[in-house]
Amino acid sequence: QSVLTQPPSASGTPGQRVTISCSGSSSNIGSKTVNWYQQLPGTAPKLLIYSNNQRPSGVPDRFSGSKSGTSASLAISGLQSEDEADYYCAAWDDSLKGPAFGGGTKLTVL
Amino acid sequence: QVQLVQSGAEVKKPGASVKVSCKASGYTFSGYHMHWVRQAPGQGLEWMGWINPNSGGTNYAQKFQGRVTMTRDTSISTAHMELNRLRSDDTAVYYCARLSWGPEDYWGQGTLVTVSS
């Protein structure tokens, strides 16, 4: 069981907007910033969103993040086939004294 | 540019130990904690612990305490993760990562450790 809770799967058709949720607690999301990662098959995770809603250089603005209380969300607009991947949320956890990860959401582009 | 290059794949028998290395370049090795994260086949990311390369101090996830040891060699900018008493459910890809809560976040390429009799 992961510290942060994500839905195991999500799907959408090309051009649609999809959102992926991430639920935590006061020791992580409630008091810390959230990162989102994209992982393509056979590769290391890639940082997609940091500080809840900031995009690293090179990440398309189709990807956006938000946080409210002890939950966070990743939104992908204008869905493309290459967005099919696994997505993970992460936040520092004061109890762990380390990062907590979500269990991951597999996004399928129909 | 920042790079984390890990050692190659390993095949181990149950009960054995494995040591995975992670060579850092492109930044001041002692300036950033190094984390270890693993991913079992078809599963999610699991944080194992971190090492402070400057002091050598460590913090391990409770699940791995007593079985994992993280060390570093600052002379060659390399971090190591040793996992003992391997079981079949330790079969996973092991990543070293310079995690960040800012825009710069770096991961090694991963090392597959297979535990099989």
PDB file of C-alpha atoms in Angstrom:
ATOM      1  CA  GLN A   1       0.000   0.000   0.000  1.00  0.00           C
ATOM      2  CA  SER A   2       1.403   3.344  -1.073  1.00  0.00           C
ATOM      3  CA  VAL A   3       1.414   6.342   1.252  1.00  0.00           C
ATOM      4  CA  LEU A   4      -0.317   8.485  -1.389  1.00  0.00           C
ATOM      5  CA  THR A   5      -3.476   7.201  -3.082  1.00  0.00           C
ATOM      6  CA  GLN A   6      -4.036   7.377  -6.833  1.00  0.00           C
ATOM      7  CA  PRO A   7      -6.594   5.663  -9.066  1.00  0.00           C
ATOM      8  CA  PRO A   8      -4.940   2.689 -10.775  1.00  0.00           C
ATOM      9  CA  SER A   9      -6.155   3.669 -14.217  1.00  0.00           C
ATOM     10  CA  ALA A  10      -7.491   6.535 -16.309  1.00  0.00           C
ATOM     11  CA  SER A  11      -8.372   6.870 -19.963  1.00  0.00           C
ATOM     12  CA  GLY A  12      -9.404   9.351 -22.589  1.00  0.00           C
ATOM     13  CA  THR A  13      -9.619   9.884 -26.305  1.00  0.00           C
ATOM     14  CA  PRO A  14      -7.273  12.115 -28.301  1.00  0.00           C
ATOM     15  CA  GLY A  15      -7.990  15.776 -27.678  1.00  0.00           C
ATOM     16  CA  GLN A  16      -9.839  15.164 -24.408  1.00  0.00           C
ATOM     17  CA  ARG A  17      -8.905  16.461 -20.981  1.00  0.00           C
ATOM     18  CA  VAL A  18      -8.201  13.956 -18.231  1.00  0.00           C
ATOM     19  CA  THR A  19      -7.401  14.420 -14.572  1.00  0.00           C
ATOM     20  CA  ILE A  20      -5.585  12.153 -12.136  1.00  0.00           C
ATOM     21  CA  SER A  21      -6.056  12.575  -8.419  1.00  0.00           C
ATOM     22  CA  CYS A  22      -3.623  12.010  -5.561  1.00  0.00           C
ATOM     23  CA  SER A  23      -4.727  11.866  -1.937  1.00  0.00           C
ATOM     24  CA  GLY A  24      -2.452  12.139   1.075  1.00  0.00           C
ATOM     25  CA  SER A  25      -2.404  13.454   4.609  1.00  0.00           C
ATOM     26  CA  SER A  26      -1.232  16.333   6.756  1.00  0.00           C
ATOM     27  CA  SER A  27       2.265  14.867   7.002  1.00  0.00           C
ATOM     28  CA  ASN A  28       2.811  14.992   3.254  1.00  0.00           C
ATOM     29  CA  ILE A  29       0.579  16.772   0.734  1.00  0.00           C
ATOM     30  CA  GLY A  30      -1.118  18.809   3.440  1.00  0.00           C
ATOM     31  CA  SER A  31       2.139  20.528   4.380  1.00  0.00           C
ATOM     32  CA  LYS A  32       4.530  19.941   1.454  1.00  0.00           C
ATOM     33  CA  THR A  33       4.653  20.561  -2.263  1.00  0.00           C
ATOM     34  CA  VAL A  34       3.749  17.903  -4.798  1.00  0.00           C
ATOM     35  CA  ASN A  35       5.691  16.543  -7.743  1.00  0.00           C
ATOM     36  CA  TRP A  36       4.212  14.603 -10.636  1.00  0.00           C
ATOM     37  CA  TYR A  37       6.213  12.144 -12.727  1.00  0.00           C
ATOM     38  CA  GLN A  38       5.595  10.520 -16.089  1.00  0.00           C
ATOM     39  CA  GLN A  39       7.069   7.087 -16.695  1.00  0.00           C
ATOM     40  CA  LEU A  40       7.187   5.541 -20.143  1.00  0.00           C
ATOM     41  CA  PRO A  41       7.748   1.770 -20.412  1.00  0.00           C
ATOM     42  CA  GLY A  42      11.304   0.744 -19.654  1.00  0.00           C
ATOM     43  CA  THR A  43      12.463   4.214 -18.658  1.00  0.00           C
ATOM     44  CA  ALA A  44      13.107   6.120 -15.465  1.00  0.00           C
ATOM     45  CA  PRO A  45      10.450   8.507 -14.174  1.00  0.00           C
ATOM     46  CA  LYS A  46      10.570  12.001 -15.645  1.00  0.00           C
ATOM     47  CA  LEU A  47       9.607  15.100 -13.658  1.00  0.00           C
ATOM     48  CA  LEU A  48       6.449  16.606 -15.109  1.00  0.00           C
ATOM     49  CA  ILE A  49       5.242  19.034 -12.428  1.00  0.00           C
ATOM     50  CA  TYR A  50       7.007  20.413  -9.344  1.00  0.00           C
ATOM     51  CA  SER A  51       5.883  22.744  -6.555  1.00  0.00           C
ATOM     52  CA  ASN A  52       2.270  21.655  -7.123  1.00  0.00           C
ATOM     53  CA  ASN A  53       1.801  23.469 -10.426  1.00  0.00           C
ATOM     54  CA  GLN A  54       5.134  24.384 -12.009  1.00  0.00           C
ATOM     55  CA  ARG A  55       6.437  22.825 -15.218  1.00  0.00           C
ATOM     56  CA  PRO A  56      10.137  22.171 -15.769  1.00  0.00           C
ATOM     57  CA  SER A  57      11.567  23.527 -18.966  1.00  0.00           C
ATOM     58  CA  GLY A  58      10.438  21.477 -21.951  1.00  0.00           C
ATOM     59  CA  VAL A  59       7.207  20.128 -20.473  1.00  0.00           C
ATOM     60  CA  PRO A  60       4.242  21.149 -22.646  1.00  0.00           C
ATOM     61  CA  ASP A  61       1.661  23.458 -21.110  1.00  0.00           C
ATOM     62  CA  ARG A  62      -0.947  20.764 -21.765  1.00  0.00           C
ATOM     63  CA  PHE A  63       0.166  19.404 -18.396  1.00  0.00           C
ATOM     64  CA  SER A  64      -0.959  21.257 -15.274  1.00  0.00           C
ATOM     65  CA  GLY A  65      -1.089  20.565 -11.580  1.00  0.00           C
ATOM     66  CA  SER A  66      -3.076  21.773  -8.616  1.00  0.00           C
ATOM     67  CA  LYS A  67      -3.295  21.160  -4.889  1.00  0.00           C
ATOM     68  CA  SER A  68      -5.975  21.692  -2.292  1.00  0.00           C
ATOM     69  CA  GLY A  69      -5.608  20.613   1.302  1.00  0.00           C
ATOM     70  CA  THR A  70      -4.354  17.041   1.401  1.00  0.00           C
ATOM     71  CA  SER A  71      -5.102  16.273  -2.257  1.00  0.00           C
ATOM     72  CA  ALA A  72      -3.510  17.110  -5.565  1.00  0.00           C
ATOM     73  CA  SER A  73      -4.436  16.658  -9.200  1.00  0.00           C
ATOM     74  CA  LEU A  74      -2.705  16.387 -12.528  1.00  0.00           C
ATOM     75  CA  ALA A  75      -4.611  17.527 -15.601  1.00  0.00           C
ATOM     76  CA  ILE A  76      -3.689  16.717 -19.170  1.00  0.00           C
ATOM     77  CA  SER A  77      -5.518  18.653 -21.858  1.00  0.00           C
ATOM     78  CA  GLY A  78      -5.480  17.991 -25.587  1.00  0.00           C
ATOM     79  CA  LEU A  79      -4.652  14.345 -24.912  1.00  0.00           C
ATOM     80  CA  GLN A  80      -2.193  12.792 -27.342  1.00  0.00           C
ATOM     81  CA  SER A  81      -1.235   9.186 -28.000  1.00  0.00           C
ATOM     82  CA  GLU A  82       2.257   9.799 -26.663  1.00  0.00           C
ATOM     83  CA  ASP A  83       0.770  10.703 -23.280  1.00  0.00           C
ATOM     84  CA  GLU A  84       0.013   7.032 -22.716  1.00  0.00           C
ATOM     85  CA  ALA A  85       2.203   6.272 -19.708  1.00  0.00           C
ATOM     86  CA  ASP A  86       2.216   5.729 -15.957  1.00  0.00           C
ATOM     87  CA  TYR A  87       1.879   8.825 -13.777  1.00  0.00           C
ATOM     88  CA  TYR A  88       3.035   9.129 -10.173  1.00  0.00           C
ATOM     89  CA  CYS A  89       2.543  11.798  -7.557  1.00  0.00           C
ATOM     90  CA  ALA A  90       5.122  12.373  -4.821  1.00  0.00           C
ATOM     91  CA  ALA A  91       5.515  14.570  -1.773  1.00  0.00           C
ATOM     92  CA  TRP A  92       7.951  14.765   1.107  1.00  0.00           C
ATOM     93  CA  ASP A  93       6.560  13.021   4.170  1.00  0.00           C
ATOM     94  CA  ASP A  94       7.542  14.295   7.612  1.00  0.00           C
ATOM     95  CA  SER A  95       6.809  10.920   9.206  1.00  0.00           C
ATOM     96  CA  LEU A  96       8.972   8.994   6.738  1.00  0.00           C
ATOM     97  CA  LYS A  97      11.601  11.756   6.631  1.00  0.00           C
ATOM     98  CA  GLY A  98      11.615  10.874   2.970  1.00  0.00           C
ATOM     99  CA  PRO A  99       9.473  11.077  -0.164  1.00  0.00           C
ATOM    100  CA  ALA A 100       6.108   9.367  -0.354  1.00  0.00           C
ATOM    101  CA  PHE A 101       4.924   8.133  -3.725  1.00  0.00           C
ATOM    102  CA  GLY A 102       1.500   7.349  -5.070  1.00  0.00           C
ATOM    103  CA  GLY A 103       0.808   3.899  -6.406  1.00  0.00           C
ATOM    104  CA  GLY A 104       0.721   5.189  -9.958  1.00  0.00           C
ATOM    105  CA  THR A 105      -2.007   5.697 -12.546  1.00  0.00           C
ATOM    106  CA  LYS A 106      -1.846   4.005 -15.920  1.00  0.00           C
ATOM    107  CA  LEU A 107      -3.191   6.382 -18.552  1.00  0.00           C
ATOM    108  CA  THR A 108      -4.616   4.811 -21.700  1.00  0.00           C
ATOM    109  CA  VAL A 109      -5.338   6.894 -24.787  1.00  0.00           C
ATOM    110  CA  LEU A 110      -8.231   5.190 -26.526  1.00  0.00           C
TER     111      LEU A 110
ATOM    112  CA  GLN B   1      25.104  18.090 -17.493  1.00  0.00           C
ATOM    113  CA  VAL B   2      24.029  16.057 -14.500  1.00  0.00           C
ATOM    114  CA  GLN B   3      24.259  12.307 -14.988  1.00  0.00           C
ATOM    115  CA  LEU B   4      23.685   9.347 -12.715  1.00  0.00           C
ATOM    116  CA  VAL B   5      25.087   6.150 -14.187  1.00  0.00           C
ATOM    117  CA  GLN B   6      24.289   2.892 -12.437  1.00  0.00           C
ATOM    118  CA  SER B   7      25.983  -0.482 -12.451  1.00  0.00           C
ATOM    119  CA  GLY B   8      24.714  -3.337 -14.563  1.00  0.00           C
ATOM    120  CA  ALA B   9      22.035  -5.945 -14.056  1.00  0.00           C
ATOM    121  CA  GLU B  10      22.486  -8.608 -11.393  1.00  0.00           C
ATOM    122  CA  VAL B  11      21.118 -12.104 -10.865  1.00  0.00           C
ATOM    123  CA  LYS B  12      21.233 -13.367  -7.304  1.00  0.00           C
ATOM    124  CA  LYS B  13      20.051 -16.387  -5.364  1.00  0.00           C
ATOM    125  CA  PRO B  14      17.699 -16.055  -2.410  1.00  0.00           C
ATOM    126  CA  GLY B  15      19.594 -15.217   0.754  1.00  0.00           C
ATOM    127  CA  ALA B  16      22.447 -13.525  -1.086  1.00  0.00           C
ATOM    128  CA  SER B  17      23.362  -9.822  -1.105  1.00  0.00           C
ATOM    129  CA  VAL B  18      23.527  -7.315  -3.937  1.00  0.00           C
ATOM    130  CA  LYS B  19      25.376  -4.026  -4.165  1.00  0.00           C
ATOM    131  CA  VAL B  20      24.300  -1.454  -6.739  1.00  0.00           C
ATOM    132  CA  SER B  21      26.452   1.545  -7.593  1.00  0.00           C
ATOM    133  CA  CYS B  22      25.531   4.982  -8.873  1.00  0.00           C
ATOM    134  CA  LYS B  23      28.210   7.287 -10.266  1.00  0.00           C
ATOM    135  CA  ALA B  24      27.315  10.955 -10.319  1.00  0.00           C
ATOM    136  CA  SER B  25      28.759  13.608 -12.593  1.00  0.00           C
ATOM    137  CA  GLY B  26      28.033  17.164 -13.612  1.00  0.00           C
ATOM    138  CA  TYR B  27      27.446  18.538 -10.121  1.00  0.00           C
ATOM    139  CA  THR B  28      28.941  18.675  -6.628  1.00  0.00           C
ATOM    140  CA  PHE B  29      28.265  15.148  -5.375  1.00  0.00           C
ATOM    141  CA  SER B  30      28.402  16.065  -1.691  1.00  0.00           C
ATOM    142  CA  GLY B  31      25.854  18.820  -2.081  1.00  0.00           C
ATOM    143  CA  TYR B  32      22.723  16.732  -2.596  1.00  0.00           C
ATOM    144  CA  HIS B  33      21.156  13.744  -0.865  1.00  0.00           C
ATOM    145  CA  MET B  34      21.030  10.607  -2.976  1.00  0.00           C
ATOM    146  CA  HIS B  35      17.848   8.576  -2.793  1.00  0.00           C
ATOM    147  CA  TRP B  36      17.231   4.971  -3.744  1.00  0.00           C
ATOM    148  CA  VAL B  37      13.859   3.974  -5.189  1.00  0.00           C
ATOM    149  CA  ARG B  38      12.844   0.577  -6.450  1.00  0.00           C
ATOM    150  CA  GLN B  39      10.129  -0.688  -8.771  1.00  0.00           C
ATOM    151  CA  ALA B  40       9.021  -4.305  -8.845  1.00  0.00           C
ATOM    152  CA  PRO B  41       7.739  -5.661 -12.180  1.00  0.00           C
ATOM    153  CA  GLY B  42       4.416  -4.046 -13.008  1.00  0.00           C
ATOM    154  CA  GLN B  43       4.361  -2.200  -9.699  1.00  0.00           C
ATOM    155  CA  GLY B  44       4.794   1.364  -8.480  1.00  0.00           C
ATOM    156  CA  LEU B  45       7.723   3.318  -7.093  1.00  0.00           C
ATOM    157  CA  GLU B  46       8.931   2.443  -3.594  1.00  0.00           C
ATOM    158  CA  TRP B  47      11.325   4.710  -1.693  1.00  0.00           C
ATOM    159  CA  MET B  48      14.061   2.835   0.133  1.00  0.00           C
ATOM    160  CA  GLY B  49      16.094   5.553   1.779  1.00  0.00           C
ATOM    161  CA  TRP B  50      18.631   8.327   1.299  1.00  0.00           C
ATOM    162  CA  ILE B  51      22.233   9.073   2.044  1.00  0.00           C
ATOM    163  CA  ASN B  52      23.789  12.445   2.688  1.00  0.00           C
ATOM    164  CA  PRO B  53      27.042  12.206   0.708  1.00  0.00           C
ATOM    165  CA  ASN B  54      28.580  15.021   2.726  1.00  0.00           C
ATOM    166  CA  SER B  55      28.204  13.449   6.169  1.00  0.00           C
ATOM    167  CA  GLY B  56      27.455   9.836   5.257  1.00  0.00           C
ATOM    168  CA  GLY B  57      24.283  10.066   7.296  1.00  0.00           C
ATOM    169  CA  THR B  58      21.418   7.857   6.186  1.00  0.00           C
ATOM    170  CA  ASN B  59      17.686   7.448   6.618  1.00  0.00           C
ATOM    171  CA  TYR B  60      16.120   4.164   5.609  1.00  0.00           C
ATOM    172  CA  ALA B  61      12.458   3.357   5.072  1.00  0.00           C
ATOM    173  CA  GLN B  62      11.246   1.215   7.956  1.00  0.00           C
ATOM    174  CA  LYS B  63      10.527  -1.702   5.613  1.00  0.00           C
ATOM    175  CA  PHE B  64      14.223  -2.014   4.727  1.00  0.00           C
ATOM    176  CA  GLN B  65      15.864  -1.231   8.052  1.00  0.00           C
ATOM    177  CA  GLY B  66      18.274  -3.966   9.053  1.00  0.00           C
ATOM    178  CA  ARG B  67      18.576  -5.211   5.501  1.00  0.00           C
ATOM    179  CA  VAL B  68      19.825  -2.218   3.530  1.00  0.00           C
ATOM    180  CA  THR B  69      23.049  -0.235   3.774  1.00  0.00           C
ATOM    181  CA  MET B  70      23.718   2.933   1.794  1.00  0.00           C
ATOM    182  CA  THR B  71      27.280   4.198   1.518  1.00  0.00           C
ATOM    183  CA  ARG B  72      29.228   6.632  -0.592  1.00  0.00           C
ATOM    184  CA  ASP B  73      32.732   7.217  -1.867  1.00  0.00           C
ATOM    185  CA  THR B  74      33.155  10.936  -2.330  1.00  0.00           C
ATOM    186  CA  SER B  75      36.547  10.493  -4.020  1.00  0.00           C
ATOM    187  CA  ILE B  76      34.801   8.973  -7.026  1.00  0.00           C
ATOM    188  CA  SER B  77      31.361  10.617  -6.621  1.00  0.00           C
ATOM    189  CA  THR B  78      29.671   7.271  -6.260  1.00  0.00           C
ATOM    190  CA  ALA B  79      26.834   6.090  -4.055  1.00  0.00           C
ATOM    191  CA  HIS B  80      26.196   2.452  -3.236  1.00  0.00           C
ATOM    192  CA  MET B  81      23.133   0.548  -2.057  1.00  0.00           C
ATOM    193  CA  GLU B  82      23.555  -2.930  -0.604  1.00  0.00           C
ATOM    194  CA  LEU B  83      20.535  -5.115   0.111  1.00  0.00           C
ATOM    195  CA  ASN B  84      21.013  -8.300   2.128  1.00  0.00           C
ATOM    196  CA  ARG B  85      19.080 -11.524   2.625  1.00  0.00           C
ATOM    197  CA  LEU B  86      17.485 -11.209  -0.773  1.00  0.00           C
ATOM    198  CA  ARG B  87      14.071 -12.729  -1.423  1.00  0.00           C
ATOM    199  CA  SER B  88      12.207 -13.316  -4.653  1.00  0.00           C
ATOM    200  CA  ASP B  89      10.043 -10.272  -4.001  1.00  0.00           C
ATOM    201  CA  ASP B  90      13.174  -8.104  -4.067  1.00  0.00           C
ATOM    202  CA  THR B  91      13.247  -8.634  -7.827  1.00  0.00           C
ATOM    203  CA  ALA B  92      12.951  -5.088  -9.128  1.00  0.00           C
ATOM    204  CA  VAL B  93      14.583  -2.234 -10.965  1.00  0.00           C
ATOM    205  CA  TYR B  94      16.569  -0.166  -8.498  1.00  0.00           C
ATOM    206  CA  TYR B  95      17.051   3.544  -9.192  1.00  0.00           C
ATOM    207  CA  CYS B  96      19.316   6.095  -7.615  1.00  0.00           C
ATOM    208  CA  ALA B  97      17.840   9.562  -7.792  1.00  0.00           C
ATOM    209  CA  ARG B  98      18.790  13.104  -6.930  1.00  0.00           C
ATOM    210  CA  LEU B  99      15.264  14.071  -6.021  1.00  0.00           C
ATOM    211  CA  SER B 100      14.220  17.685  -5.919  1.00  0.00           C
ATOM    212  CA  TRP B 101      11.144  19.656  -5.006  1.00  0.00           C
ATOM    213  CA  GLY B 102      12.274  22.202  -7.593  1.00  0.00           C
ATOM    214  CA  PRO B 103      12.821  21.964 -11.340  1.00  0.00           C
ATOM    215  CA  GLU B 104      15.979  19.853 -11.273  1.00  0.00           C
ATOM    216  CA  ASP B 105      15.363  16.201 -10.589  1.00  0.00           C
ATOM    217  CA  TYR B 106      17.636  13.437 -11.839  1.00  0.00           C
ATOM    218  CA  TRP B 107      17.371   9.662 -11.968  1.00  0.00           C
ATOM    219  CA  GLY B 108      19.802   6.933 -12.911  1.00  0.00           C
ATOM    220  CA  GLN B 109      18.940   4.556 -15.711  1.00  0.00           C
ATOM    221  CA  GLY B 110      17.965   1.808 -13.289  1.00  0.00           C
ATOM    222  CA  THR B 111      19.548  -1.521 -12.394  1.00  0.00           C
ATOM    223  CA  LEU B 112      17.544  -4.728 -12.710  1.00  0.00           C
ATOM    224  CA  VAL B 113      18.125  -7.097  -9.830  1.00  0.00           C
ATOM    225  CA  THR B 114      16.661 -10.550 -10.322  1.00  0.00           C
ATOM    226  CA  VAL B 115      16.413 -12.908  -7.357  1.00  0.00           C
ATOM    227  CA  SER B 116      15.890 -16.482  -8.429  1.00  0.00           C
ATOM    228  CA  SER B 117      17.002 -19.914  -7.365  1.00  0.00           C
TER     229      SER B 117
END
